[in-house]
Amino acid sequence: MHLDVDITNGSTQQDKPNINKQIKENITCKICGKSLKLDIDFIKNIAPKAKAEFQEGLLTLPDFMKKYEVNSCKDLVNILAQGQIETENFTKLRESLNYTKKTFKKPENIYAISPTA
């Protein structure tokens, strides 16, 4: 567990750190021009149940957005939505891989993708 404590702001509870780091990278949407800046308030708003590790990890997303050309509101929403589904609202580190016949026709294909899951 990593506990991020801001001594200027007071105490921090275990597993509920007060992460108040600003992301220096400023990425703007190539379509509408809005800022795609992520801060802890944005993360807590979209993922209120997220574990502290996920919150901290999501704050590093802008570092990868530029590298992988995630440069529109739609791109950011798609990445966050996919992550939210696969991690059960940013609370699980591994995808459950519990699929139904309706959603996935050949379960052996899942095993081929991730044999250790």
PDB file of C-alpha atoms in Angstrom:
ATOM      1  CA  MET A   1       0.000   0.000   0.000  1.00  0.00           C
ATOM      2  CA  HIS A   2       1.178   3.500  -0.803  1.00  0.00           C
ATOM      3  CA  LEU A   3      -0.001   6.309   1.423  1.00  0.00           C
ATOM      4  CA  ASP A   4       0.369   9.818   0.084  1.00  0.00           C
ATOM      5  CA  VAL A   5       0.347  12.338   2.907  1.00  0.00           C
ATOM      6  CA  ASP A   6       0.180  16.078   2.446  1.00  0.00           C
ATOM      7  CA  ILE A   7       1.593  17.490   5.680  1.00  0.00           C
ATOM      8  CA  THR A   8       0.348  20.979   4.838  1.00  0.00           C
ATOM      9  CA  ASN A   9      -3.228  19.745   4.649  1.00  0.00           C
ATOM     10  CA  GLY A  10      -3.505  17.639   7.804  1.00  0.00           C
ATOM     11  CA  SER A  11      -3.897  13.941   8.370  1.00  0.00           C
ATOM     12  CA  THR A  12      -4.625  11.222   5.865  1.00  0.00           C
ATOM     13  CA  GLN A  13      -6.649   8.083   6.457  1.00  0.00           C
ATOM     14  CA  GLN A  14      -5.300   4.693   5.472  1.00  0.00           C
ATOM     15  CA  ASP A  15      -6.497   3.710   1.985  1.00  0.00           C
ATOM     16  CA  LYS A  16      -8.102   7.137   1.539  1.00  0.00           C
ATOM     17  CA  PRO A  17      -5.174   9.420   0.880  1.00  0.00           C
ATOM     18  CA  ASN A  18      -5.623  13.048   0.029  1.00  0.00           C
ATOM     19  CA  ILE A  19      -3.901  13.090  -3.324  1.00  0.00           C
ATOM     20  CA  ASN A  20      -3.652  16.632  -4.518  1.00  0.00           C
ATOM     21  CA  LYS A  21      -1.089  16.459  -7.283  1.00  0.00           C
ATOM     22  CA  GLN A  22      -1.495  18.654 -10.308  1.00  0.00           C
ATOM     23  CA  ILE A  23      -0.795  17.182 -13.715  1.00  0.00           C
ATOM     24  CA  LYS A  24       1.553  19.439 -15.622  1.00  0.00           C
ATOM     25  CA  GLU A  25       0.653  18.091 -19.062  1.00  0.00           C
ATOM     26  CA  ASN A  26      -2.159  20.121 -20.614  1.00  0.00           C
ATOM     27  CA  ILE A  27      -3.907  18.311 -23.431  1.00  0.00           C
ATOM     28  CA  THR A  28      -6.803  19.886 -25.283  1.00  0.00           C
ATOM     29  CA  CYS A  29      -9.512  18.177 -27.292  1.00  0.00           C
ATOM     30  CA  LYS A  30      -8.697  18.346 -30.993  1.00  0.00           C
ATOM     31  CA  ILE A  31     -12.420  18.631 -31.788  1.00  0.00           C
ATOM     32  CA  CYS A  32     -13.901  21.089 -29.280  1.00  0.00           C
ATOM     33  CA  GLY A  33     -10.786  22.682 -27.789  1.00  0.00           C
ATOM     34  CA  LYS A  34     -11.712  21.894 -24.167  1.00  0.00           C
ATOM     35  CA  SER A  35      -8.981  20.964 -21.730  1.00  0.00           C
ATOM     36  CA  LEU A  36      -8.601  17.246 -21.049  1.00  0.00           C
ATOM     37  CA  LYS A  37      -6.810  18.002 -17.788  1.00  0.00           C
ATOM     38  CA  LEU A  38      -7.372  15.451 -15.045  1.00  0.00           C
ATOM     39  CA  ASP A  39      -7.233  16.337 -11.368  1.00  0.00           C
ATOM     40  CA  ILE A  40      -8.226  14.460  -8.233  1.00  0.00           C
ATOM     41  CA  ASP A  41     -11.670  16.108  -8.113  1.00  0.00           C
ATOM     42  CA  PHE A  42     -12.417  14.890 -11.649  1.00  0.00           C
ATOM     43  CA  ILE A  43     -11.208  11.378 -10.768  1.00  0.00           C
ATOM     44  CA  LYS A  44     -13.284  11.253  -7.574  1.00  0.00           C
ATOM     45  CA  ASN A  45     -16.313  12.476  -9.525  1.00  0.00           C
ATOM     46  CA  ILE A  46     -16.132   9.753 -12.181  1.00  0.00           C
ATOM     47  CA  ALA A  47     -14.861   7.026  -9.852  1.00  0.00           C
ATOM     48  CA  PRO A  48     -16.062   7.724  -6.297  1.00  0.00           C
ATOM     49  CA  LYS A  49     -15.529   4.108  -5.206  1.00  0.00           C
ATOM     50  CA  ALA A  50     -12.078   3.852  -6.742  1.00  0.00           C
ATOM     51  CA  LYS A  51      -9.278   2.596  -4.573  1.00  0.00           C
ATOM     52  CA  ALA A  52      -6.515   5.080  -3.865  1.00  0.00           C
ATOM     53  CA  GLU A  53      -4.152   3.156  -6.180  1.00  0.00           C
ATOM     54  CA  PHE A  54      -6.561   3.628  -9.079  1.00  0.00           C
ATOM     55  CA  GLN A  55      -7.062   7.298  -8.296  1.00  0.00           C
ATOM     56  CA  GLU A  56      -3.331   7.841  -8.280  1.00  0.00           C
ATOM     57  CA  GLY A  57      -2.916   5.757 -11.429  1.00  0.00           C
ATOM     58  CA  LEU A  58      -5.628   7.649 -13.281  1.00  0.00           C
ATOM     59  CA  LEU A  59      -3.805  10.889 -12.524  1.00  0.00           C
ATOM     60  CA  THR A  60      -0.896   9.599 -14.632  1.00  0.00           C
ATOM     61  CA  LEU A  61      -3.168   9.082 -17.646  1.00  0.00           C
ATOM     62  CA  PRO A  62      -2.170  12.378 -19.339  1.00  0.00           C
ATOM     63  CA  ASP A  63       1.393  11.059 -19.643  1.00  0.00           C
ATOM     64  CA  PHE A  64       0.068   8.282 -21.867  1.00  0.00           C
ATOM     65  CA  MET A  65      -2.618  10.285 -23.635  1.00  0.00           C
ATOM     66  CA  LYS A  66      -0.097  12.275 -25.611  1.00  0.00           C
ATOM     67  CA  LYS A  67       2.027   9.218 -26.392  1.00  0.00           C
ATOM     68  CA  TYR A  68      -0.940   7.226 -27.739  1.00  0.00           C
ATOM     69  CA  GLU A  69      -2.697  10.204 -29.340  1.00  0.00           C
ATOM     70  CA  VAL A  70      -5.696  10.229 -27.035  1.00  0.00           C
ATOM     71  CA  ASN A  71      -6.610  13.776 -27.913  1.00  0.00           C
ATOM     72  CA  SER A  72     -10.376  14.155 -27.914  1.00  0.00           C
ATOM     73  CA  CYS A  73     -13.152  14.098 -25.350  1.00  0.00           C
ATOM     74  CA  LYS A  74     -14.526  10.969 -27.024  1.00  0.00           C
ATOM     75  CA  ASP A  75     -11.160   9.178 -26.782  1.00  0.00           C
ATOM     76  CA  LEU A  76     -10.867   9.989 -23.078  1.00  0.00           C
ATOM     77  CA  VAL A  77     -14.440   8.902 -22.342  1.00  0.00           C
ATOM     78  CA  ASN A  78     -13.884   5.615 -24.203  1.00  0.00           C
ATOM     79  CA  ILE A  79     -10.707   4.813 -22.264  1.00  0.00           C
ATOM     80  CA  LEU A  80     -12.231   5.677 -18.901  1.00  0.00           C
ATOM     81  CA  ALA A  81     -15.448   3.747 -19.663  1.00  0.00           C
ATOM     82  CA  GLN A  82     -13.512   0.654 -20.736  1.00  0.00           C
ATOM     83  CA  GLY A  83     -11.353   0.840 -17.623  1.00  0.00           C
ATOM     84  CA  GLN A  84     -14.385   1.333 -15.412  1.00  0.00           C
ATOM     85  CA  ILE A  85     -16.107  -1.767 -16.801  1.00  0.00           C
ATOM     86  CA  GLU A  86     -13.033  -3.999 -16.724  1.00  0.00           C
ATOM     87  CA  THR A  87     -12.121  -3.033 -13.156  1.00  0.00           C
ATOM     88  CA  GLU A  88     -15.633  -2.956 -11.661  1.00  0.00           C
ATOM     89  CA  ASN A  89     -15.668   0.804 -11.049  1.00  0.00           C
ATOM     90  CA  PHE A  90     -11.912   0.961 -10.490  1.00  0.00           C
ATOM     91  CA  THR A  91     -11.985  -1.427  -7.525  1.00  0.00           C
ATOM     92  CA  LYS A  92     -10.488  -4.636  -8.978  1.00  0.00           C
ATOM     93  CA  LEU A  93      -7.031  -5.081 -10.443  1.00  0.00           C
ATOM     94  CA  ARG A  94      -8.084  -8.015 -12.615  1.00  0.00           C
ATOM     95  CA  GLU A  95     -10.969  -8.346 -15.011  1.00  0.00           C
ATOM     96  CA  SER A  96     -13.398 -11.051 -13.847  1.00  0.00           C
ATOM     97  CA  LEU A  97     -13.632 -12.726 -17.274  1.00  0.00           C
ATOM     98  CA  ASN A  98     -17.149 -13.891 -16.370  1.00  0.00           C
ATOM     99  CA  TYR A  99     -18.818 -13.832 -19.752  1.00  0.00           C
ATOM    100  CA  THR A 100     -22.140 -15.274 -20.854  1.00  0.00           C
ATOM    101  CA  LYS A 101     -22.863 -17.201 -24.031  1.00  0.00           C
ATOM    102  CA  LYS A 102     -24.706 -14.152 -25.256  1.00  0.00           C
ATOM    103  CA  THR A 103     -21.677 -11.869 -24.900  1.00  0.00           C
ATOM    104  CA  PHE A 104     -18.951 -14.308 -25.866  1.00  0.00           C
ATOM    105  CA  LYS A 105     -19.508 -17.348 -28.077  1.00  0.00           C
ATOM    106  CA  LYS A 106     -16.265 -19.275 -27.454  1.00  0.00           C
ATOM    107  CA  PRO A 107     -15.016 -19.243 -23.838  1.00  0.00           C
ATOM    108  CA  GLU A 108     -11.806 -21.004 -24.844  1.00  0.00           C
ATOM    109  CA  ASN A 109     -10.845 -17.810 -26.667  1.00  0.00           C
ATOM    110  CA  ILE A 110     -10.792 -15.968 -23.341  1.00  0.00           C
ATOM    111  CA  TYR A 111      -8.365 -18.529 -21.943  1.00  0.00           C
ATOM    112  CA  ALA A 112      -6.162 -18.138 -25.008  1.00  0.00           C
ATOM    113  CA  ILE A 113      -6.003 -14.389 -24.383  1.00  0.00           C
ATOM    114  CA  SER A 114      -5.285 -14.663 -20.657  1.00  0.00           C
ATOM    115  CA  PRO A 115      -4.394 -18.206 -19.531  1.00  0.00           C
ATOM    116  CA  THR A 116      -3.460 -17.064 -16.015  1.00  0.00           C
ATOM    117  CA  ALA A 117      -6.710 -15.208 -15.283  1.00  0.00           C
TER     118      ALA A 117
END
